[in-house]
PDB file of C-alpha atoms in Angstrom:
ATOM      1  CA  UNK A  14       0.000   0.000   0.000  1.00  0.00           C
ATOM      2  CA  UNK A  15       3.080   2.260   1.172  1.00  0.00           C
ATOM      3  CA  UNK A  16       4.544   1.774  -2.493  1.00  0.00           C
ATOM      4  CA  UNK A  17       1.360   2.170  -3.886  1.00  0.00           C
ATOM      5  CA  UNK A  18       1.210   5.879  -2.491  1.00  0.00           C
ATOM      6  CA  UNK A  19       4.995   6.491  -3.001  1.00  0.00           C
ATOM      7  CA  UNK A  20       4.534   5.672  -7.383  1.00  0.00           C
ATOM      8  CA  UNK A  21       1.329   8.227  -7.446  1.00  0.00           C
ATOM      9  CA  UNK A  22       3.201  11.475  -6.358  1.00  0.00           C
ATOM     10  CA  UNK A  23       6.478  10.438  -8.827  1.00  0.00           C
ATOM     11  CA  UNK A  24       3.549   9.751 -11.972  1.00  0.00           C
ATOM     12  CA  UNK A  25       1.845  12.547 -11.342  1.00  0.00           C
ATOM     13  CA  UNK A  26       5.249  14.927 -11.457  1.00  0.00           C
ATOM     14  CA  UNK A  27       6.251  12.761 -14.478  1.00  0.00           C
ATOM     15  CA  UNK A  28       2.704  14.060 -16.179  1.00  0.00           C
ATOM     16  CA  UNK A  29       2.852  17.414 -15.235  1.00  0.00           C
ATOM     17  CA  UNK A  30       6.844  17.642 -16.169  1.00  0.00           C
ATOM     18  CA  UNK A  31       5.806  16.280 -19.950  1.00  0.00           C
ATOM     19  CA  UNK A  32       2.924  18.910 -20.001  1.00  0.00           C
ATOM     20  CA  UNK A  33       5.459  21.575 -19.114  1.00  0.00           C
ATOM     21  CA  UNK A  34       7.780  20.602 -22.234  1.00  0.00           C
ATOM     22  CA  UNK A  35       4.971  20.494 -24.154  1.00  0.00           C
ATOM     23  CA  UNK A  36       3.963  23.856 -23.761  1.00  0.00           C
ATOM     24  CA  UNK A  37       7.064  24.691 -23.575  1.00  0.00           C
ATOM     25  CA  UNK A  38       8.023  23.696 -26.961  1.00  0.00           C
ATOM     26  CA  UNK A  39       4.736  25.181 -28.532  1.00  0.00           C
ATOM     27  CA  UNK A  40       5.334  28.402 -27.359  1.00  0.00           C
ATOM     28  CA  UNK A  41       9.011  27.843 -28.768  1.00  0.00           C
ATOM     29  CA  UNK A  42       7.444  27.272 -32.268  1.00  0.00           C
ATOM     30  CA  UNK A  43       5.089  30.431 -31.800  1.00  0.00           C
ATOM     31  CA  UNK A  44       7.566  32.798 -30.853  1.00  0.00           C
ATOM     32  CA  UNK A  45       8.802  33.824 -34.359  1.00  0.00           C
ATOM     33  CA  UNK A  46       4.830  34.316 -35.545  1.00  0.00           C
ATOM     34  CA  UNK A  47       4.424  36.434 -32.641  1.00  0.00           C
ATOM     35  CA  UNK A  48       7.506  38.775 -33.248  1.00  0.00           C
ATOM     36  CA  UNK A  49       6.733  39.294 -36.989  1.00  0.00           C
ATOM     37  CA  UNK A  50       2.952  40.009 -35.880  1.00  0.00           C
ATOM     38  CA  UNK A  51       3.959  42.826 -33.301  1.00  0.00           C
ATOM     39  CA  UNK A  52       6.787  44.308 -35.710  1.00  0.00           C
ATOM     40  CA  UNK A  53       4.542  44.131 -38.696  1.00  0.00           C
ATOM     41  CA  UNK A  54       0.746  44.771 -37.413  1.00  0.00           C
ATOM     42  CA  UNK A  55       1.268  46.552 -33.943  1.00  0.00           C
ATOM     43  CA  UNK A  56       4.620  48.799 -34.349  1.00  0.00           C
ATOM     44  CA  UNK A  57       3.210  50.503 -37.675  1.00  0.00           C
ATOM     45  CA  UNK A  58      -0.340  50.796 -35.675  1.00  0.00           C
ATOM     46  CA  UNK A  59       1.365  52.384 -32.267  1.00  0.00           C
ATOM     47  CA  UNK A  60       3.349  54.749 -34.709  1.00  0.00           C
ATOM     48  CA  UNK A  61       0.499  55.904 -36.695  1.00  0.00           C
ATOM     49  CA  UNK A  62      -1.409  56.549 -33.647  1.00  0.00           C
ATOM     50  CA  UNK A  63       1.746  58.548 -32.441  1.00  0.00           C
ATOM     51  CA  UNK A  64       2.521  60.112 -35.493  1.00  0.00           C
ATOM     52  CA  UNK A  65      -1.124  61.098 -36.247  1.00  0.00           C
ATOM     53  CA  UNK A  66      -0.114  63.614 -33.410  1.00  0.00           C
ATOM     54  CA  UNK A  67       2.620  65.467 -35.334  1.00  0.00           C
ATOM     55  CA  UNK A  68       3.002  66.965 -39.171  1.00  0.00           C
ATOM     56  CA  UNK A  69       5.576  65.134 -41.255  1.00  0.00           C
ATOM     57  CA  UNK A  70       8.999  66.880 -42.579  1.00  0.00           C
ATOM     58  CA  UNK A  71      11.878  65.001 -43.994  1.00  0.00           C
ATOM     59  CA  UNK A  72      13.757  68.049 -44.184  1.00  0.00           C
ATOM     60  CA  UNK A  73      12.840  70.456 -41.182  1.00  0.00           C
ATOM     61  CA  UNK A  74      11.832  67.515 -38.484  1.00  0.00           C
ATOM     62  CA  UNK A  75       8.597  66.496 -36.782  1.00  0.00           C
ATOM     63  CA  UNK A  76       6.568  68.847 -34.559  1.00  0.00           C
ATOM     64  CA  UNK A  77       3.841  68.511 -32.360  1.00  0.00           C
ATOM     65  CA  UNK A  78       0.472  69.679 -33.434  1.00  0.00           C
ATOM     66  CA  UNK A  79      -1.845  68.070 -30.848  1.00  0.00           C
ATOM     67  CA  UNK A  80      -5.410  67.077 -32.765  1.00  0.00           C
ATOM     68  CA  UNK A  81      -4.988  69.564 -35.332  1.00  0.00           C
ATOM     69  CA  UNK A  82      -4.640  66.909 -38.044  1.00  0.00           C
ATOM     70  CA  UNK A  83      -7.800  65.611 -36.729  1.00  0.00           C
ATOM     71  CA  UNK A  84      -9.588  68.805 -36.956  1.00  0.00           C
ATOM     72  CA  UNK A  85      -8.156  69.071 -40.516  1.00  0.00           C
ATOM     73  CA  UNK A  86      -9.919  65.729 -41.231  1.00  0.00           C
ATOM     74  CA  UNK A  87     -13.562  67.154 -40.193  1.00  0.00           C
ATOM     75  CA  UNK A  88     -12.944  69.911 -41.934  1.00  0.00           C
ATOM     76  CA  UNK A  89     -12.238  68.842 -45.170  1.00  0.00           C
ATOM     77  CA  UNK A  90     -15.073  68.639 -47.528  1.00  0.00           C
ATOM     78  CA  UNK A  91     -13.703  65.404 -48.934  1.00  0.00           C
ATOM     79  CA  UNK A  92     -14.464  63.504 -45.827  1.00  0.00           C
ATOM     80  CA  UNK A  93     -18.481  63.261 -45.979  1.00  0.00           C
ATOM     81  CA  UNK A  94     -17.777  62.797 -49.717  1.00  0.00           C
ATOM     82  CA  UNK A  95     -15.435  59.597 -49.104  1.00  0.00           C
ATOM     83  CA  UNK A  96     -17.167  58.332 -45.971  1.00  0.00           C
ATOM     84  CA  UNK A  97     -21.044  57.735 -48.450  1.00  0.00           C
ATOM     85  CA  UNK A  98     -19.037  56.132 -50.898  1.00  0.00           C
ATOM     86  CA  UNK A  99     -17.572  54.190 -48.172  1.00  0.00           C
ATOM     87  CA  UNK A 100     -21.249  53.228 -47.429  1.00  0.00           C
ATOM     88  CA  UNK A 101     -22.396  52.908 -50.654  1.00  0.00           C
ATOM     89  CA  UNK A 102     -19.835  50.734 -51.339  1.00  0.00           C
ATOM     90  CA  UNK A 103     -20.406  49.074 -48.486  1.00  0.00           C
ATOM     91  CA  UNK A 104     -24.228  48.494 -48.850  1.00  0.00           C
ATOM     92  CA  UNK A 105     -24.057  47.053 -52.269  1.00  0.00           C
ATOM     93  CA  UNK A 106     -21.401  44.550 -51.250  1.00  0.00           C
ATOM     94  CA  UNK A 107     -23.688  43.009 -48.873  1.00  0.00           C
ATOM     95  CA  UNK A 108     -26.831  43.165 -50.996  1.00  0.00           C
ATOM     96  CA  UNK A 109     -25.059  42.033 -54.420  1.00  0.00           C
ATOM     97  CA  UNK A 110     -21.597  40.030 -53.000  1.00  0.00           C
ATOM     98  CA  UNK A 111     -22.500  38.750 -49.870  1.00  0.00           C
ATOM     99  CA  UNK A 112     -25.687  36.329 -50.561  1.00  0.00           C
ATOM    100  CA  UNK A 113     -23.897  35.078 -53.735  1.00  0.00           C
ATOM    101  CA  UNK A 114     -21.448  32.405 -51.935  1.00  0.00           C
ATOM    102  CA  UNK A 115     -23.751  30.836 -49.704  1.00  0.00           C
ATOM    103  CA  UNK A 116     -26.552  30.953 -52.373  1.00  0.00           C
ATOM    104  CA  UNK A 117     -23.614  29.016 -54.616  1.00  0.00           C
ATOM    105  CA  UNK A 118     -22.511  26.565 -51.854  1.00  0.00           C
ATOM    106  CA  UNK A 119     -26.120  25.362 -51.596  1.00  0.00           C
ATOM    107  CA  UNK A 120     -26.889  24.808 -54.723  1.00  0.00           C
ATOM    108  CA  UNK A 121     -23.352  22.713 -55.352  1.00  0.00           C
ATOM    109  CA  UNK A 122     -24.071  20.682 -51.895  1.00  0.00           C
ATOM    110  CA  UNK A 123     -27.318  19.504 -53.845  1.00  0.00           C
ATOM    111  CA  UNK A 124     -25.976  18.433 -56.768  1.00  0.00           C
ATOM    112  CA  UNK A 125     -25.815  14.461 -56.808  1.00  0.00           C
ATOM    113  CA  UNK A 126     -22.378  14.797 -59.667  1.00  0.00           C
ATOM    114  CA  UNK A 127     -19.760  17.195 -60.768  1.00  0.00           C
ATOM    115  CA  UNK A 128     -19.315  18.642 -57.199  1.00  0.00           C
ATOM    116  CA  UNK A 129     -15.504  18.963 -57.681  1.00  0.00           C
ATOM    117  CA  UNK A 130     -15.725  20.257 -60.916  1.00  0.00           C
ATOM    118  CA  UNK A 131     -17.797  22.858 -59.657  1.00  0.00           C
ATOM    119  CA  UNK A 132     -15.949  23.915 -56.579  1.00  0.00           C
ATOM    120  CA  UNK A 133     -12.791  24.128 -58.840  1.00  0.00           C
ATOM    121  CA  UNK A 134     -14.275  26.054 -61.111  1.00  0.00           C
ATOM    122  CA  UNK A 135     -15.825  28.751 -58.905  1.00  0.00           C
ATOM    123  CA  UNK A 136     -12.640  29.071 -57.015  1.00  0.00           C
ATOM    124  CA  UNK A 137     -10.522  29.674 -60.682  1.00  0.00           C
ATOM    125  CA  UNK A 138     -11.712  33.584 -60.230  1.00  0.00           C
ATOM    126  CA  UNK A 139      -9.351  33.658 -56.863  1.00  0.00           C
ATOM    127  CA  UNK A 140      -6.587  32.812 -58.365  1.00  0.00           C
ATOM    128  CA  UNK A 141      -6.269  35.080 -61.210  1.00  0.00           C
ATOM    129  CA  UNK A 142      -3.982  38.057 -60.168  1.00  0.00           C
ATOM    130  CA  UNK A 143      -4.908  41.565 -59.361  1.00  0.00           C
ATOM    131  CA  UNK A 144      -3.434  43.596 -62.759  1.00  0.00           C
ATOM    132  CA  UNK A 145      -4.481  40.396 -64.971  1.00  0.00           C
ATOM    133  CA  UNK A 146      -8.086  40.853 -62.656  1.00  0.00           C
ATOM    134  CA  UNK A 147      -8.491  44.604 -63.953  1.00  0.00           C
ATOM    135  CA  UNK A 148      -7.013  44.879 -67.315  1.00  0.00           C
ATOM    136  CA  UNK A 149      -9.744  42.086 -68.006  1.00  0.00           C
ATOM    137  CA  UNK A 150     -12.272  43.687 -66.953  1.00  0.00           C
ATOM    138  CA  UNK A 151     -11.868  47.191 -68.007  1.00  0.00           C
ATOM    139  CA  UNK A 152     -11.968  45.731 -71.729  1.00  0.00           C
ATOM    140  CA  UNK A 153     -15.195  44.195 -70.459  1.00  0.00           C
ATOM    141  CA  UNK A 154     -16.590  47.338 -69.540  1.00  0.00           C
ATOM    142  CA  UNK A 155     -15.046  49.487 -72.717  1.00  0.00           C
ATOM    143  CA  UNK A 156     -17.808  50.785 -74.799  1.00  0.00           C
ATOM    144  CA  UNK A 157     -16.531  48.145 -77.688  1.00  0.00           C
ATOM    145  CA  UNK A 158     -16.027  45.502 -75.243  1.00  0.00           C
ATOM    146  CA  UNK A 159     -17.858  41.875 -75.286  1.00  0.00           C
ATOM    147  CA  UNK A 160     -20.684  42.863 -72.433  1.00  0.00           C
ATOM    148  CA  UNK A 161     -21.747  46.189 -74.381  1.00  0.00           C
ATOM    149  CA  UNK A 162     -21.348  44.333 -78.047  1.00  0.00           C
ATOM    150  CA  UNK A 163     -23.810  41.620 -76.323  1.00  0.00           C
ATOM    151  CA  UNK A 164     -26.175  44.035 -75.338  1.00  0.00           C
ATOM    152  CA  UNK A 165     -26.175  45.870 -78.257  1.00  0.00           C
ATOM    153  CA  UNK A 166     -26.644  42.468 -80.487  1.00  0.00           C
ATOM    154  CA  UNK A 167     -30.163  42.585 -78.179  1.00  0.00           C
ATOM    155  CA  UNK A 168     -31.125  46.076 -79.345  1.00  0.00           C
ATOM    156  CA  UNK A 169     -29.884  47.010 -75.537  1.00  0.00           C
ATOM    157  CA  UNK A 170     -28.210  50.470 -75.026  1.00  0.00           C
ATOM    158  CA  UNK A 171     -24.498  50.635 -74.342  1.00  0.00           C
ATOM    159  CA  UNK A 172     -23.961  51.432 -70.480  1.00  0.00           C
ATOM    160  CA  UNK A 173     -21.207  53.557 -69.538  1.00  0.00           C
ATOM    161  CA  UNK A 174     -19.903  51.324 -66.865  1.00  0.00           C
ATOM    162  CA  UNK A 175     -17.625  54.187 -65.325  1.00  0.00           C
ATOM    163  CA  UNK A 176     -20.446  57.163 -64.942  1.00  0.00           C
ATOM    164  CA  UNK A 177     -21.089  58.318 -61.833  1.00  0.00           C
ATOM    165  CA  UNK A 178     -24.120  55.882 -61.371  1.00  0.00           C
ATOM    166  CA  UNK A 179     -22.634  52.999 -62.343  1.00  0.00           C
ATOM    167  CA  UNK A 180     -19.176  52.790 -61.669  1.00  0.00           C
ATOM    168  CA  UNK A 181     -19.445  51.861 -57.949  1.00  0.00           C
ATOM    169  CA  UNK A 182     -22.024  49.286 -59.067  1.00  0.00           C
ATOM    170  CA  UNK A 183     -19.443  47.945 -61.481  1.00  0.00           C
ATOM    171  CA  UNK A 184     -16.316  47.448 -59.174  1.00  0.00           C
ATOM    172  CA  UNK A 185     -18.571  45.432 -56.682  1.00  0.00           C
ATOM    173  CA  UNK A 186     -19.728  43.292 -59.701  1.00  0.00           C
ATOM    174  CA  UNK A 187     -16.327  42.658 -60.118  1.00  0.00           C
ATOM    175  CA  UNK A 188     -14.958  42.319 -56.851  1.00  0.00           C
ATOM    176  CA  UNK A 189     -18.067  40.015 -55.868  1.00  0.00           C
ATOM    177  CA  UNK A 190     -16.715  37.754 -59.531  1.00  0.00           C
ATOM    178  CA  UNK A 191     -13.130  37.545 -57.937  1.00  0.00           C
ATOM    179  CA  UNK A 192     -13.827  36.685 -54.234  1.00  0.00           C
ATOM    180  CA  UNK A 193     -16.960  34.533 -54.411  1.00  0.00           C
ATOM    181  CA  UNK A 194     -15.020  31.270 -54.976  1.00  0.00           C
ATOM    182  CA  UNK A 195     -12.637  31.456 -51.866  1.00  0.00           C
ATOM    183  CA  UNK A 196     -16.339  32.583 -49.551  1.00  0.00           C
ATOM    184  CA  UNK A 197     -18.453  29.681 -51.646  1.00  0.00           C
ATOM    185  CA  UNK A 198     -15.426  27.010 -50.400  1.00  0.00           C
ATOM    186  CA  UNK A 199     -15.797  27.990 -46.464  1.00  0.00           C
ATOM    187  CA  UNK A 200     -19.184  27.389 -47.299  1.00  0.00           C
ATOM    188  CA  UNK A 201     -19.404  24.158 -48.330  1.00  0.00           C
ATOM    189  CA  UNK A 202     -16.816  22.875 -45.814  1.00  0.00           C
ATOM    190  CA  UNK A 203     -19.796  24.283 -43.452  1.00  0.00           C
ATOM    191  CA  UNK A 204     -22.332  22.145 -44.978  1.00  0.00           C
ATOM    192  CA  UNK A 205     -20.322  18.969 -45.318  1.00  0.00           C
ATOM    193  CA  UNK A 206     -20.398  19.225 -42.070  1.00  0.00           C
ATOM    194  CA  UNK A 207     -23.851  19.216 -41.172  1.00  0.00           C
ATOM    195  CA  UNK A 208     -24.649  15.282 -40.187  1.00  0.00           C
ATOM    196  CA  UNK A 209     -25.953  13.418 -42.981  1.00  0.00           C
ATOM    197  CA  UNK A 210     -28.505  11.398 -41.119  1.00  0.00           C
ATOM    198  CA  UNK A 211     -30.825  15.010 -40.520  1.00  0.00           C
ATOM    199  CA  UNK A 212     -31.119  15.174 -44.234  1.00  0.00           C
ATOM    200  CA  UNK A 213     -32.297  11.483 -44.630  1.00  0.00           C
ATOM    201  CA  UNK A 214     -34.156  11.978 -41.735  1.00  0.00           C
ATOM    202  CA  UNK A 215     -35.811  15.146 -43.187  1.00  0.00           C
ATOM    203  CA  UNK A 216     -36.125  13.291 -47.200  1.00  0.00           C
ATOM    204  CA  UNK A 217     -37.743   9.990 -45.180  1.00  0.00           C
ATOM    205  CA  UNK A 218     -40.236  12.489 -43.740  1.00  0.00           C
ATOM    206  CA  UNK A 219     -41.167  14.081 -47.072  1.00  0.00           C
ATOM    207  CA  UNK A 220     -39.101  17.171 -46.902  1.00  0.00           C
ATOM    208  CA  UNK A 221     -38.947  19.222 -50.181  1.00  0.00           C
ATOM    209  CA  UNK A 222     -34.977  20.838 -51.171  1.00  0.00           C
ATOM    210  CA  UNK A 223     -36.361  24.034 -50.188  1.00  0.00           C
ATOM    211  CA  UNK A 224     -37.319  22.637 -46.576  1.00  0.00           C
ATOM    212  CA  UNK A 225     -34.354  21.264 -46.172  1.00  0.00           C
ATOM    213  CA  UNK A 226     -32.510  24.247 -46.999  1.00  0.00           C
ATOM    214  CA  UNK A 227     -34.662  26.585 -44.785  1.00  0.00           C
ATOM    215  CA  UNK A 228     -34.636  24.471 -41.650  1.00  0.00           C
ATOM    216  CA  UNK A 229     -31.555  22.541 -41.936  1.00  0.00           C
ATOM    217  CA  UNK A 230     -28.817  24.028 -43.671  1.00  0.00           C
ATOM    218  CA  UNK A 231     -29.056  27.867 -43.291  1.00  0.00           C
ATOM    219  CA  UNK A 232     -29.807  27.369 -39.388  1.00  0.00           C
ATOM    220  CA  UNK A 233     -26.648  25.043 -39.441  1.00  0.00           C
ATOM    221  CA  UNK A 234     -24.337  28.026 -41.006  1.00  0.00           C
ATOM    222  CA  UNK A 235     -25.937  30.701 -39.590  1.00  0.00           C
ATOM    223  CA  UNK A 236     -23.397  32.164 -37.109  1.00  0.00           C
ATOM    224  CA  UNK A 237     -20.698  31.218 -40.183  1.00  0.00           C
ATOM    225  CA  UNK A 238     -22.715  33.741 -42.058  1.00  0.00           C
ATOM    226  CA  UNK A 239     -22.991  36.253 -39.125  1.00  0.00           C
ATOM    227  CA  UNK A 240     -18.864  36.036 -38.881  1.00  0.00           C
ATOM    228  CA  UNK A 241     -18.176  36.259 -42.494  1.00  0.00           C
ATOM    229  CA  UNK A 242     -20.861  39.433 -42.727  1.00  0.00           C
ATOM    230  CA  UNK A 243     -18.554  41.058 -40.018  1.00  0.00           C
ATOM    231  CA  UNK A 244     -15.672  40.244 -42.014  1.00  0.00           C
ATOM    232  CA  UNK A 245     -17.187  41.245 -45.183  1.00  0.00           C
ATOM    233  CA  UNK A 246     -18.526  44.900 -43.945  1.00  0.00           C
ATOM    234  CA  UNK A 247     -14.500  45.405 -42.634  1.00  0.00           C
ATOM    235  CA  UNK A 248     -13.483  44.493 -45.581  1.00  0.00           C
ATOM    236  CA  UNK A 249     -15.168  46.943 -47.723  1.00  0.00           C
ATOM    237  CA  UNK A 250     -14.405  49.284 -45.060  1.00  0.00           C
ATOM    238  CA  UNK A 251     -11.177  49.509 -46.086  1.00  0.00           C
ATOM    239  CA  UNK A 252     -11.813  49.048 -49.821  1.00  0.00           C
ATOM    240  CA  UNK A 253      -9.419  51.305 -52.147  1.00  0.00           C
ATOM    241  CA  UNK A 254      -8.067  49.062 -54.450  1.00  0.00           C
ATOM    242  CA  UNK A 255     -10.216  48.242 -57.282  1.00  0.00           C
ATOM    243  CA  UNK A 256     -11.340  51.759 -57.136  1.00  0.00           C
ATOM    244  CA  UNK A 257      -7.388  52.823 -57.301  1.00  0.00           C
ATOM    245  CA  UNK A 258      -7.010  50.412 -60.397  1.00  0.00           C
ATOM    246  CA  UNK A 259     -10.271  51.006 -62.164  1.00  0.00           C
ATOM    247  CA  UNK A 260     -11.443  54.507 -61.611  1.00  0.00           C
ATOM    248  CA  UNK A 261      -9.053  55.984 -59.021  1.00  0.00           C
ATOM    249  CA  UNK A 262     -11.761  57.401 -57.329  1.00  0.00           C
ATOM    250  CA  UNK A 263     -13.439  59.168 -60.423  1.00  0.00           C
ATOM    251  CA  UNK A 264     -15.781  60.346 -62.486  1.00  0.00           C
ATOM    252  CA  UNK A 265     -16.252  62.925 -60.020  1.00  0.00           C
ATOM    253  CA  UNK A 266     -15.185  61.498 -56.900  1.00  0.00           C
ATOM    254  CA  UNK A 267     -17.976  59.236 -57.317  1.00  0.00           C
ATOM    255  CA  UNK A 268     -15.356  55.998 -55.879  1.00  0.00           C
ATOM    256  CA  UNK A 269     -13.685  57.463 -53.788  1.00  0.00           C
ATOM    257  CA  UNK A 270     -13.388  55.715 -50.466  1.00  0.00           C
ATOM    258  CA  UNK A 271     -12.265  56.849 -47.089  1.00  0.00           C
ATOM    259  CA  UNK A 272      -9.398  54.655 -47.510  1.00  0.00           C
ATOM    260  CA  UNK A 273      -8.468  55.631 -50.967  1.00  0.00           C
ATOM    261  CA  UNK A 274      -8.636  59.429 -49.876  1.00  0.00           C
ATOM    262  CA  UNK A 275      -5.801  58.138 -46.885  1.00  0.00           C
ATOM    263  CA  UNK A 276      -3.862  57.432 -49.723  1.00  0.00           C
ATOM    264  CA  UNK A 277      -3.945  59.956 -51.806  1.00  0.00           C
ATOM    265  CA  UNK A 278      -3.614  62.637 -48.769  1.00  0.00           C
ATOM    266  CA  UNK A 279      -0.137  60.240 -47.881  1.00  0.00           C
ATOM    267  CA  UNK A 280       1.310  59.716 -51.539  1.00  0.00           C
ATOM    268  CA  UNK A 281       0.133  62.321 -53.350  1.00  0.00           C
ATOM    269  CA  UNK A 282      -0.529  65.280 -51.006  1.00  0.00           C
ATOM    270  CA  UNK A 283       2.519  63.851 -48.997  1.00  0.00           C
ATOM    271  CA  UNK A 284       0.358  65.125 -45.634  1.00  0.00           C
ATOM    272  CA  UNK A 285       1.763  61.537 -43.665  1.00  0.00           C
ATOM    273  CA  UNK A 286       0.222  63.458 -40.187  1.00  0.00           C
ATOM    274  CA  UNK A 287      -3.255  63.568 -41.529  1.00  0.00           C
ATOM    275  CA  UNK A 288      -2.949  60.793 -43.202  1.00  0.00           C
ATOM    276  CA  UNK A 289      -1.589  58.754 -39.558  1.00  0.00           C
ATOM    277  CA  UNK A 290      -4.760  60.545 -38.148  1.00  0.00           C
ATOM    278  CA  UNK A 291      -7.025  59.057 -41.109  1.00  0.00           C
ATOM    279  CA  UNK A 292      -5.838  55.623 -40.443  1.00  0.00           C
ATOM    280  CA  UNK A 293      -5.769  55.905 -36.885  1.00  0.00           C
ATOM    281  CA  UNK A 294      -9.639  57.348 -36.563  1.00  0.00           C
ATOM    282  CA  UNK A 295     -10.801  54.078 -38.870  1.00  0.00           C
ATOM    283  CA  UNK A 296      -8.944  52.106 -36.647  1.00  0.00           C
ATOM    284  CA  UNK A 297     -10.931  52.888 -33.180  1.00  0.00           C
ATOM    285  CA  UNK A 298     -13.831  53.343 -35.505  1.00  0.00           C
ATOM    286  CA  UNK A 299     -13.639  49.495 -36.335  1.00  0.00           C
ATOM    287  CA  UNK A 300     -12.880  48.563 -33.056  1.00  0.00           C
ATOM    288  CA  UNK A 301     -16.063  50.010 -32.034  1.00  0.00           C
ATOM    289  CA  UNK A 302     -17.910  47.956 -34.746  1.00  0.00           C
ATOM    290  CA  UNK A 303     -16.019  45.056 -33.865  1.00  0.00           C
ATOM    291  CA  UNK A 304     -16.991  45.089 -29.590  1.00  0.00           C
ATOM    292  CA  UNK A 305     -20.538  46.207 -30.667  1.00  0.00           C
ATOM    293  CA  UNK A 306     -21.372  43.611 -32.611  1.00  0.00           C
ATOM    294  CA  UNK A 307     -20.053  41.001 -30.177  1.00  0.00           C
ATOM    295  CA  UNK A 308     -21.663  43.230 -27.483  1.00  0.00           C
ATOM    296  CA  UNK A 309     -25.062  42.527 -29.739  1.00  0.00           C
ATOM    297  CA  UNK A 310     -24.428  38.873 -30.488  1.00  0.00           C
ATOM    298  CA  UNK A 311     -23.887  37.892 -27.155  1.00  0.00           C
ATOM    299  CA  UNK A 312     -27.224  39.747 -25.811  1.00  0.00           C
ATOM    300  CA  UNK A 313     -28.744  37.918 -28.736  1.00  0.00           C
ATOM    301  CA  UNK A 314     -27.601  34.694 -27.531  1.00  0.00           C
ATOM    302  CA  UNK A 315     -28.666  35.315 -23.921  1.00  0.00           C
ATOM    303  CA  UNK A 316     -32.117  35.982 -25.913  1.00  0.00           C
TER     304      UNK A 316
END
């Protein structure tokens, strides 16, 4: 019995010893992620925040202006200009981009062949790179281009693609071609995942596709489409590059985003205060968003 009691305390300290070293060694793997985050992500946020604070000169120095840059930003005429556009933009991402993927990943989950094919072929649009992405589709949209010639072979009008109406319209139409497939793949790793046995459950029981969509799947993926919708609307947040590429934030200002007006007032008006203030005010802005909406998904849960 006496031995019995001695092993326990030397088995236990063996456990505990090879749970050390274990986390020990994981946190030696992590370390190197963890120093290119901070030098990478947090240094360039800390001194944007700190720099927002001063104006800019590579010649005379740096100099303290308190929240004059910030004052600058409210009254600038470009900022309730950029900031709709910045909604706009936002807006029609959700209502045209965001239903698209999980719209495609059900439909390919019910297809009884060619489910590969499919996923590889709605992915292809990822992988096509940015300057090949836009040269392609500003000859699409050029008055002579294959979508006008189409229309006009129906006795359609040509559309000016770039007016101030439509050119917002027609980067999301092409940002919402080029993303869809990576989206429409999370997806359907979602629905694979739902058990197979409620959906012969469901077709024993008489359940029609559009049952089984409505009370099976989309409750299944609902908080995936709650996170990806948070993901989405910080993503077009920060949208400036199609607009830089396609219509640098013409005809009229009519694309021009918050974030591509932060980049012209750094690289073009070479104002890098203002600019640090720009960046650091969308920063706590999306941090706000951010706690908010866990704030309101929480409650919701509680509900």
């Amino acid at each position: 019995m006496d031995a019995e009691l001695s092993v326990q305390p030397v088995a236990a300290a063996s456990t505990i010893k090879r749970k050390i070293n274990w986390y020990l060694w994981g946190t030696l793997f992590i370390i190197p992620e963890i120093v290119l985050f901070i030098i990478f992500l947090w240094v360039p946020i800390i001194k944007g925040i700190f720099y927002s604070f001063y104006t800019i000169d590579f010649v005379d120095g740096n100099h303290f202006i308190g929240l004059a840059n910030y004052l600058s930003i409210f009254q600038d005429e470009l900022l309730l200009i950029s900031v709709k556009n910045t909604l706009f933009y936002m807006a029609l991402g959700i209502l045209i981009g965001f239903w698209v993927p999980p719209l495609i990943a059900i439909a390919v989950s019910e297809l009884k062949w060619f489910q590969g094919g499919a996923r590889i072929i709605g992915y292809l649009p990822s992988a096509i790179p940015a300057i090949v992405l836009y040269g392609m589709w500003q000859w699409f949209y050029d008055a002579v281009g294959p979508i006008n010639s189409f229309l006009q072979t129906l006795g359609i009008p040509q559309l000016q693609f770039f007016s101030p109406k439509l050119a917002m319209g027609s980067i999301v139409l092409l940002e919402t071609w080029q993303s869809f497939g990576a989206a429409t793949l999370i997806y359907i790793a979602a629905i694979v995942g739902i058990p197979r046995d409620i959906y012969e459950a469901a077709e024993i029981d008489g359940a029609s596709v559009w049952q089984r969509i409505r009370y099976i799947t989309l409750p299944s993926i609902r908080t995936l489409m709650l996170l990806l919708l948070l993901l989405q609307v910080i993503t077009t947040s920060q949208g400036f590059q199609a607009q830089l590429s396609m219509t640098d934030g013409g005809p009229n200002n009519a694309t021009l985003t918050y974030l591509l007006w932060l980049n012209h007032t750094a690289f073009r008006d070479l104002d890098f205060g203002k600019a640090s203030a720009m960046g650091s005010f969308m920063f706590f802005v999306l941090i706000l968003l951010s706690v908010l909406y866990n704030l309101l998904q929480r409650r919701g849960e509680k509900a």
